[in-house]
Each structure stands twice: as structure tokens, then as C-alpha cells.
């Protein structure tokens, strides 16, 4: 009998490592599947309206709609319940709705009521006043301002321009406000035919953003390819596109800028979770923005199934970083 017991114990000793390995593999695969279904970081384009006319814009003003604020809050809470840790408010121009109060209240709600790790905002900066920072600045982790050149004429030729606004001057003012109210300052730049040969090193060095996100001009069917009824004045960015070599030239020019984070067209296609003004995820895997049904109608999980989101690509492009001002040292 003792011999049978010994044989059984020996067999178990041999089998247990194999079973443990399979268990760990299964657990890892399960965790990976779960991660792919979590909206860790979401970009909420709350409006399509904008006071600028950037030629390469790929989220243009087809509607003037924005959700009632309580519906927007409901959607944000649904996303947090589904696992969202970071929300980025964008447009259009988010400050165009109720002079910034709308986005301000959503920023406050996301941080104060929902306790989100990171609340960020992208703006062209032209409509932001210090009063907004006084009221909502303490709830914001990162303020990103779009700027594509250090030359006023280049900015004007691109369309990064509005009457009675000096873009570079406003960029400096917002940088100073971010410093004053302890908000991380970021710059977004689109590399296009008008600026790929420029050197922005001095401007970036002077402003010292925590991140300088550099995008390659991207064509989206139905947005900026000139394939929409011209009466609607949709833009045609085909003459703004740069080659891979030109994009790389821009990156090489700025290779010593430590805060630079490059993003090619390939990296952008399916590594972002983008919500439109109706809170529909936009699937860009086929070169156009195909909307899902709204998360307000079918839930976050149901909408994510059609989003085209690739969690591996999100991680690969560096989508997860120190995105909270609590985890970063503010040095100006």
C-alpha cells in the first residue's frame, strides 16, 4: 500500500508544476482580455465647434451639438465604473461651449466627485481666461495647448489663427497660468507640409512642457479628405500631408528635445478611445470614423466592442505615463 501511495505522490509532484504553469497562463490571458475591455484612457471630444480653421483638422464642425451636462456626467461616471482612470477633454474647441464653464464643470466633477487619477484638457488656448484657472485649475492635471510653429505667418497659413488673438502670446500666457496654478503644461504639434522643415527647439526649450506630443498629419475619410459636400466647407488636408521621411526629418531635427513624444499615423489608427459629442466611440481602423452606438444607450462594454481599440498599441505608443500631477514633480 505504501508503494502505491509513493507512486501517487511522485506523479502529483510531476504534474503540479504543469498545472500551475497552465493556471498562470490562463490567468495571464484572462487578465489581458480584461485589460483590452477596460477604457483606461478616454478622449472625449465634447463639441465639434471651433473658432480656428486649421487646415489639417480631422474632427470638424459637422454639428453644433453638445450633451446636456447631466448626461455628460452620467456618461463619465459609466466610464469610471468600467475602469477609466484618465479622461481627456477635447473638441473642436472645448472652451467654446458656455465660455469654458461647461468643460470646467466636467473637469471638476471628474476629479472632485469621481476621484479620477488624471483629468486633462486639450485646447487651442485662444479663449482661456485666468478666471477659469481660479475656479477650475485645482481639478486639472494637464493642460495641453496646440501649437505647430514658432512663426506667426506659418500658424496663420495653417489656420491656427483667430482675429484679435495672437497665438504665441496666448501660449506663453497659458504656460504662466499653469505654473501659477500648479498644472502640468503640455504642447501638441501636428507636423504638416507647412512646418516639417522648421526647428521649434528654442520655443519648446523656453516653455519647458512636461510632454511635447508630435503628431503626423492624418487623413480621415469623411473629415478632411475633401470628400464631403463643399457647401458644408469641409476641409481638404491632402496638401498638408507629409511623407514618413519628412516626419522623420522633423523628429531628427528635435532629437535632443527630451520631452518629445512622437506619434506617427500608424500609431494613431487604433490606439485611442475617442468619444464624440454623442458619447459614441469612433472606430478609425478603416481610415474613417465609424461611430458605435452611444454608451448612454448600450453601455460602455457594448460600445467598446465596435470601437476598434487595440490595448497593445495603446501601451506600445506610451499611452500610459505619469499623467497625474501628484506623481510628477512640478519644475518650472
Tab-separated table of C-alpha atoms in Angstrom:
chain	number	residue	atom	x	y	z
A	1	UNK	CA	0.000	0.000	0.000
A	2	UNK	CA	2.849	2.341	0.831
A	3	UNK	CA	4.286	1.695	-2.628
A	4	UNK	CA	1.028	2.808	-4.300
A	5	UNK	CA	0.981	5.940	-2.165
A	6	UNK	CA	4.592	6.690	-3.105
A	7	UNK	CA	3.788	6.298	-6.808
A	8	UNK	CA	0.785	8.652	-6.438
A	9	UNK	CA	2.849	11.297	-4.632
A	10	UNK	CA	5.596	11.069	-7.266
A	11	UNK	CA	3.011	11.522	-10.043
A	12	UNK	CA	1.493	14.555	-8.316
A	13	UNK	CA	4.917	16.137	-7.875
A	14	UNK	CA	5.477	15.778	-11.614
A	15	UNK	CA	2.035	17.080	-12.587
A	16	UNK	CA	1.675	20.041	-10.184
A	17	UNK	CA	4.245	22.334	-11.958
A	18	UNK	CA	2.494	21.726	-15.275
A	19	UNK	CA	-0.911	22.529	-13.776
A	20	UNK	CA	0.452	25.686	-12.117
A	21	UNK	CA	2.008	26.835	-15.400
A	22	UNK	CA	-1.284	26.331	-17.258
A	23	UNK	CA	-3.165	28.129	-14.488
A	24	UNK	CA	-0.814	31.124	-14.672
A	25	UNK	CA	-1.032	31.205	-18.470
A	26	UNK	CA	-4.816	31.088	-18.321
A	27	UNK	CA	-4.873	33.810	-15.681
A	28	UNK	CA	-2.493	35.969	-17.755
A	29	UNK	CA	-4.617	35.530	-20.887
A	30	UNK	CA	-7.741	36.347	-18.887
A	31	UNK	CA	-6.121	39.499	-17.473
A	32	UNK	CA	-5.012	40.514	-20.974
A	33	UNK	CA	-8.538	40.053	-22.312
A	34	UNK	CA	-9.909	42.057	-19.393
A	35	UNK	CA	-7.392	44.891	-19.961
A	36	UNK	CA	-8.434	45.093	-23.608
A	37	UNK	CA	-12.015	45.718	-22.477
A	38	UNK	CA	-11.152	48.438	-19.943
A	39	UNK	CA	-11.405	52.075	-21.154
A	40	UNK	CA	-8.282	53.062	-19.202
A	41	UNK	CA	-7.836	56.392	-21.001
A	42	UNK	CA	-10.608	58.099	-22.980
A	43	UNK	CA	-10.605	61.197	-25.189
A	44	UNK	CA	-13.968	62.935	-25.022
A	45	UNK	CA	-14.482	65.343	-27.930
A	46	UNK	CA	-17.396	67.135	-26.301
A	47	UNK	CA	-18.017	69.540	-29.185
A	48	UNK	CA	-17.074	69.881	-32.847
A	49	UNK	CA	-17.355	73.675	-32.864
A	50	UNK	CA	-14.137	75.674	-33.066
A	51	UNK	CA	-13.070	79.278	-33.614
A	52	UNK	CA	-9.955	78.207	-35.548
A	53	UNK	CA	-9.791	76.775	-39.067
A	54	UNK	CA	-6.756	74.505	-39.020
A	55	UNK	CA	-6.421	73.013	-42.494
A	56	UNK	CA	-5.496	69.527	-41.256
A	57	UNK	CA	-8.231	69.230	-38.595
A	58	UNK	CA	-9.686	65.703	-38.513
A	59	UNK	CA	-12.610	66.411	-36.173
A	60	UNK	CA	-14.552	69.153	-37.892
A	61	UNK	CA	-17.775	71.002	-37.125
A	62	UNK	CA	-20.419	68.802	-38.718
A	63	UNK	CA	-22.787	69.593	-35.824
A	64	UNK	CA	-23.043	72.218	-33.093
A	65	UNK	CA	-24.375	69.669	-30.610
A	66	UNK	CA	-23.131	69.007	-27.107
A	67	UNK	CA	-24.764	66.836	-24.475
A	68	UNK	CA	-26.770	68.323	-21.602
A	69	UNK	CA	-24.225	68.480	-18.796
A	70	UNK	CA	-26.035	65.963	-16.580
A	71	UNK	CA	-25.991	63.433	-19.425
A	72	UNK	CA	-22.289	64.072	-19.955
A	73	UNK	CA	-21.685	63.491	-16.240
A	74	UNK	CA	-23.707	60.268	-16.379
A	75	UNK	CA	-21.566	59.016	-19.240
A	76	UNK	CA	-18.327	59.900	-17.457
A	77	UNK	CA	-19.496	58.031	-14.349
A	78	UNK	CA	-20.307	54.993	-16.507
A	79	UNK	CA	-16.765	55.097	-17.904
A	80	UNK	CA	-15.234	55.331	-14.432
A	81	UNK	CA	-17.357	52.380	-13.292
A	82	UNK	CA	-15.971	50.474	-16.300
A	83	UNK	CA	-12.368	51.201	-15.248
A	84	UNK	CA	-11.437	54.584	-16.767
A	85	UNK	CA	-8.515	56.224	-14.929
A	86	UNK	CA	-7.835	59.182	-17.238
A	87	UNK	CA	-10.145	61.429	-19.244
A	88	UNK	CA	-9.014	63.985	-21.792
A	89	UNK	CA	-11.485	66.698	-22.766
A	90	UNK	CA	-11.110	67.987	-26.309
A	91	UNK	CA	-13.041	69.349	-29.272
A	92	UNK	CA	-13.403	71.214	-31.585
A	93	UNK	CA	-12.527	73.810	-29.025
A	94	UNK	CA	-13.872	72.830	-25.575
A	95	UNK	CA	-13.855	76.427	-24.294
A	96	UNK	CA	-16.339	77.492	-26.958
A	97	UNK	CA	-19.229	75.893	-25.008
A	98	UNK	CA	-20.593	78.288	-22.376
A	99	UNK	CA	-17.269	80.181	-22.381
A	100	UNK	CA	-15.454	77.273	-20.767
A	101	UNK	CA	-17.840	76.763	-17.881
A	102	UNK	CA	-19.229	73.540	-19.381
A	103	UNK	CA	-15.833	71.835	-19.642
A	104	UNK	CA	-14.822	73.364	-16.304
A	105	UNK	CA	-17.748	71.723	-14.528
A	106	UNK	CA	-16.919	68.378	-16.151
A	107	UNK	CA	-13.282	68.722	-15.081
A	108	UNK	CA	-14.381	69.478	-11.514
A	109	UNK	CA	-16.872	66.607	-11.473
A	110	UNK	CA	-14.320	64.112	-12.794
A	111	UNK	CA	-11.722	64.986	-10.170
A	112	UNK	CA	-13.799	66.026	-7.151
A	113	UNK	CA	-16.800	63.701	-7.374
A	114	UNK	CA	-15.308	60.709	-9.177
A	115	UNK	CA	-11.731	60.977	-7.896
A	116	UNK	CA	-10.106	60.221	-11.229
A	117	UNK	CA	-6.338	59.717	-11.395
A	118	UNK	CA	-5.905	62.118	-14.282
A	119	UNK	CA	-8.070	64.841	-15.785
A	120	UNK	CA	-6.566	66.541	-18.827
A	121	UNK	CA	-7.663	69.044	-21.426
A	122	UNK	CA	-6.618	69.992	-24.969
A	123	UNK	CA	-7.361	73.480	-26.276
A	124	UNK	CA	-6.084	75.953	-28.849
A	125	UNK	CA	-5.817	78.339	-25.904
A	126	UNK	CA	-7.411	81.362	-27.535
A	127	UNK	CA	-10.477	81.576	-25.263
A	128	UNK	CA	-8.961	80.743	-21.872
A	129	UNK	CA	-9.006	83.421	-19.176
A	130	UNK	CA	-7.337	83.438	-15.753
A	131	UNK	CA	-10.761	83.357	-14.104
A	132	UNK	CA	-11.160	79.789	-15.405
A	133	UNK	CA	-7.909	78.733	-13.735
A	134	UNK	CA	-9.054	80.358	-10.492
A	135	UNK	CA	-12.288	78.371	-10.480
A	136	UNK	CA	-11.257	75.030	-12.007
A	137	UNK	CA	-7.459	74.868	-12.076
A	138	UNK	CA	-7.131	72.813	-8.885
A	139	UNK	CA	-9.077	69.949	-10.509
A	140	UNK	CA	-6.933	69.719	-13.661
A	141	UNK	CA	-3.777	67.614	-14.005
A	142	UNK	CA	-2.587	68.568	-17.500
A	143	UNK	CA	-3.387	71.443	-19.828
A	144	UNK	CA	-2.313	70.788	-23.429
A	145	UNK	CA	-2.176	73.645	-25.933
A	146	UNK	CA	-1.917	73.027	-29.668
A	147	UNK	CA	0.856	74.927	-31.436
A	148	UNK	CA	2.546	73.933	-34.681
A	149	UNK	CA	5.133	76.628	-35.249
A	150	UNK	CA	7.123	79.410	-33.633
A	151	UNK	CA	6.442	81.596	-36.670
A	152	UNK	CA	3.200	83.670	-36.698
A	153	UNK	CA	2.991	83.560	-40.512
A	154	UNK	CA	3.207	79.760	-40.531
A	155	UNK	CA	0.488	79.497	-37.894
A	156	UNK	CA	-1.730	81.815	-39.918
A	157	UNK	CA	-1.138	79.822	-43.124
A	158	UNK	CA	-2.108	76.615	-41.300
A	159	UNK	CA	-5.268	78.188	-39.879
A	160	UNK	CA	-4.080	78.151	-36.260
A	161	UNK	CA	-5.398	81.656	-36.021
A	162	UNK	CA	-8.375	83.797	-34.980
A	163	UNK	CA	-8.992	87.533	-35.139
A	164	UNK	CA	-7.890	89.549	-32.123
A	165	UNK	CA	-5.783	86.633	-30.853
A	166	UNK	CA	-2.002	86.303	-31.012
A	167	UNK	CA	-1.478	82.552	-30.677
A	168	UNK	CA	2.136	82.528	-29.483
A	169	UNK	CA	1.445	85.256	-26.957
A	170	UNK	CA	-1.519	83.297	-25.625
A	171	UNK	CA	0.610	80.145	-25.477
A	172	UNK	CA	3.043	81.917	-23.164
A	173	UNK	CA	0.239	83.318	-21.002
A	174	UNK	CA	-1.316	79.892	-20.504
A	175	UNK	CA	2.081	78.411	-19.689
A	176	UNK	CA	2.413	81.061	-16.987
A	177	UNK	CA	-1.072	80.322	-15.659
A	178	UNK	CA	-0.280	76.614	-15.473
A	179	UNK	CA	2.835	77.433	-13.494
A	180	UNK	CA	0.889	79.715	-11.176
A	181	UNK	CA	-1.909	77.218	-10.529
A	182	UNK	CA	0.362	74.139	-10.486
A	183	UNK	CA	-0.980	72.408	-13.596
A	184	UNK	CA	1.277	70.306	-15.816
A	185	UNK	CA	1.784	72.070	-19.145
A	186	UNK	CA	1.881	70.164	-22.432
A	187	UNK	CA	2.170	71.142	-26.110
A	188	UNK	CA	0.647	69.297	-29.090
A	189	UNK	CA	2.081	69.803	-32.583
A	190	UNK	CA	0.900	68.476	-35.937
A	191	UNK	CA	3.669	68.013	-38.499
A	192	UNK	CA	2.386	69.047	-41.905
A	193	UNK	CA	3.628	70.432	-45.221
A	194	UNK	CA	3.901	73.928	-43.755
A	195	UNK	CA	6.188	73.148	-40.823
A	196	UNK	CA	8.041	69.843	-41.307
A	197	UNK	CA	11.279	71.683	-42.078
A	198	UNK	CA	11.104	74.038	-39.065
A	199	UNK	CA	13.098	73.940	-35.840
A	200	UNK	CA	10.964	74.546	-32.743
A	201	UNK	CA	13.710	73.616	-30.272
A	202	UNK	CA	14.119	77.118	-28.878
A	203	UNK	CA	10.383	77.614	-28.295
A	204	UNK	CA	9.998	74.212	-26.631
A	205	UNK	CA	13.118	74.783	-24.537
A	206	UNK	CA	11.829	78.140	-23.322
A	207	UNK	CA	8.356	76.858	-22.418
A	208	UNK	CA	9.580	73.560	-20.974
A	209	UNK	CA	6.436	71.417	-21.304
A	210	UNK	CA	6.324	68.099	-19.441
A	211	UNK	CA	5.360	66.468	-22.754
A	212	UNK	CA	5.567	67.617	-26.341
A	213	UNK	CA	3.302	65.360	-28.384
A	214	UNK	CA	4.244	65.461	-32.066
A	215	UNK	CA	1.656	64.039	-34.468
A	216	UNK	CA	1.930	63.269	-38.157
A	217	UNK	CA	-0.799	64.923	-40.245
A	218	UNK	CA	-3.537	62.311	-40.603
A	219	UNK	CA	-6.212	61.982	-43.290
A	220	UNK	CA	-9.610	60.703	-42.160
A	221	UNK	CA	-12.265	59.814	-44.710
A	222	UNK	CA	-15.346	61.986	-44.238
A	223	UNK	CA	-13.433	64.547	-42.170
A	224	UNK	CA	-10.540	66.201	-44.002
A	225	UNK	CA	-10.109	64.453	-47.350
A	226	UNK	CA	-12.244	66.823	-49.403
A	227	UNK	CA	-14.817	64.061	-49.866
A	228	UNK	CA	-17.715	65.925	-48.232
A	229	UNK	CA	-20.188	68.292	-49.897
A	230	UNK	CA	-18.151	71.504	-50.450
A	231	UNK	CA	-21.180	73.574	-49.414
A	232	UNK	CA	-20.514	72.343	-45.864
A	233	UNK	CA	-16.997	73.758	-46.189
A	234	UNK	CA	-15.289	70.587	-45.023
A	235	UNK	CA	-11.537	70.903	-45.260
A	236	UNK	CA	-9.237	69.115	-47.660
A	237	UNK	CA	-5.956	68.310	-45.940
A	238	UNK	CA	-4.444	66.322	-48.790
A	239	UNK	CA	-1.942	69.112	-49.449
A	240	UNK	CA	-0.967	69.150	-45.755
A	241	UNK	CA	0.204	65.522	-45.639
A	242	UNK	CA	3.889	64.765	-45.095
A	243	UNK	CA	5.813	61.653	-46.029
A	244	UNK	CA	7.372	59.338	-43.473
A	245	UNK	CA	10.746	60.793	-44.434
A	246	UNK	CA	9.573	64.362	-43.811
A	247	UNK	CA	8.035	63.381	-40.479
A	248	UNK	CA	11.289	61.664	-39.537
A	249	UNK	CA	13.226	64.764	-40.595
A	250	UNK	CA	11.189	66.806	-38.109
A	251	UNK	CA	11.887	64.235	-35.378
A	252	UNK	CA	15.598	64.191	-36.217
A	253	UNK	CA	15.726	67.984	-36.028
A	254	UNK	CA	14.375	67.771	-32.475
A	255	UNK	CA	16.130	64.577	-31.376
A	256	UNK	CA	17.712	66.363	-28.402
A	257	UNK	CA	14.377	67.569	-27.016
A	258	UNK	CA	13.815	65.149	-24.150
A	259	UNK	CA	10.083	65.796	-23.681
A	260	UNK	CA	9.252	64.942	-27.326
A	261	UNK	CA	6.763	62.086	-27.780
A	262	UNK	CA	6.333	61.198	-31.485
A	263	UNK	CA	3.140	59.750	-32.885
A	264	UNK	CA	3.024	58.502	-36.464
A	265	UNK	CA	-0.164	57.787	-38.404
A	266	UNK	CA	0.285	54.065	-37.776
A	267	UNK	CA	0.389	54.625	-34.015
A	268	UNK	CA	-2.751	56.758	-34.046
A	269	UNK	CA	-5.077	54.490	-36.009
A	270	UNK	CA	-6.368	52.177	-33.305
A	271	UNK	CA	-4.627	53.079	-30.052
A	272	UNK	CA	-7.059	55.788	-28.959
A	273	UNK	CA	-10.510	55.543	-27.418
A	274	UNK	CA	-12.330	58.557	-28.843
A	275	UNK	CA	-15.828	59.602	-27.822
A	276	UNK	CA	-17.716	62.086	-29.975
A	277	UNK	CA	-20.255	64.677	-28.866
A	278	UNK	CA	-22.948	61.986	-28.528
A	279	UNK	CA	-20.605	59.764	-26.472
A	280	UNK	CA	-20.172	57.292	-29.304
A	281	UNK	CA	-16.796	55.600	-29.724
A	282	UNK	CA	-15.239	56.357	-33.111
A	283	UNK	CA	-13.628	53.424	-34.896
A	284	UNK	CA	-10.751	54.607	-37.092
A	285	UNK	CA	-9.270	51.254	-38.124
A	286	UNK	CA	-10.532	51.613	-41.711
A	287	UNK	CA	-9.333	55.189	-42.197
A	288	UNK	CA	-12.659	56.767	-41.301
A	289	UNK	CA	-14.554	57.429	-38.086
A	290	UNK	CA	-17.287	54.831	-37.830
A	291	UNK	CA	-19.394	55.578	-34.724
A	292	UNK	CA	-20.689	52.946	-32.376
A	293	UNK	CA	-23.985	53.450	-30.566
A	294	UNK	CA	-23.727	55.814	-27.599
A	295	UNK	CA	-22.504	54.419	-24.300
A	296	UNK	CA	-25.544	56.172	-22.804
A	297	UNK	CA	-27.768	53.765	-24.751
A	298	UNK	CA	-25.892	50.461	-24.819
A	299	UNK	CA	-23.328	50.769	-22.041
A	300	UNK	CA	-19.550	51.053	-22.147
A	301	UNK	CA	-18.764	47.382	-22.763
A	302	UNK	CA	-21.205	47.125	-25.661
A	303	UNK	CA	-19.848	50.266	-27.310
A	304	UNK	CA	-16.220	49.214	-26.853
A	305	UNK	CA	-16.808	46.047	-28.874
A	306	UNK	CA	-17.126	48.167	-32.009
A	307	UNK	CA	-14.513	50.789	-31.121
A	308	UNK	CA	-11.558	49.150	-32.887
A	309	UNK	CA	-9.439	49.840	-29.815
A	310	UNK	CA	-6.170	47.901	-29.510
A	311	UNK	CA	-4.843	47.871	-25.939
A	312	UNK	CA	-1.434	46.538	-27.060
A	313	UNK	CA	-0.979	49.512	-29.408
A	314	UNK	CA	-2.078	51.873	-26.621
A	315	UNK	CA	0.711	50.549	-24.380
A	316	UNK	CA	3.209	50.427	-27.266
A	317	UNK	CA	2.768	54.115	-28.108
A	318	UNK	CA	3.273	55.072	-24.447
A	319	UNK	CA	-0.366	55.803	-23.692
A	320	UNK	CA	0.204	55.031	-20.006
A	321	UNK	CA	2.581	57.511	-18.386
A	322	UNK	CA	2.807	59.720	-15.293
A	323	UNK	CA	-0.407	61.517	-16.112
A	324	UNK	CA	-1.253	62.864	-12.664
A	325	UNK	CA	0.373	65.983	-11.275
A	326	UNK	CA	0.601	64.160	-7.938
A	327	UNK	CA	3.006	61.648	-9.483
A	328	UNK	CA	5.127	64.301	-11.192
A	329	UNK	CA	7.483	66.886	-9.802
A	330	UNK	CA	6.480	70.361	-10.890
A	331	UNK	CA	9.643	72.113	-12.050
A	332	UNK	CA	9.419	75.373	-13.960
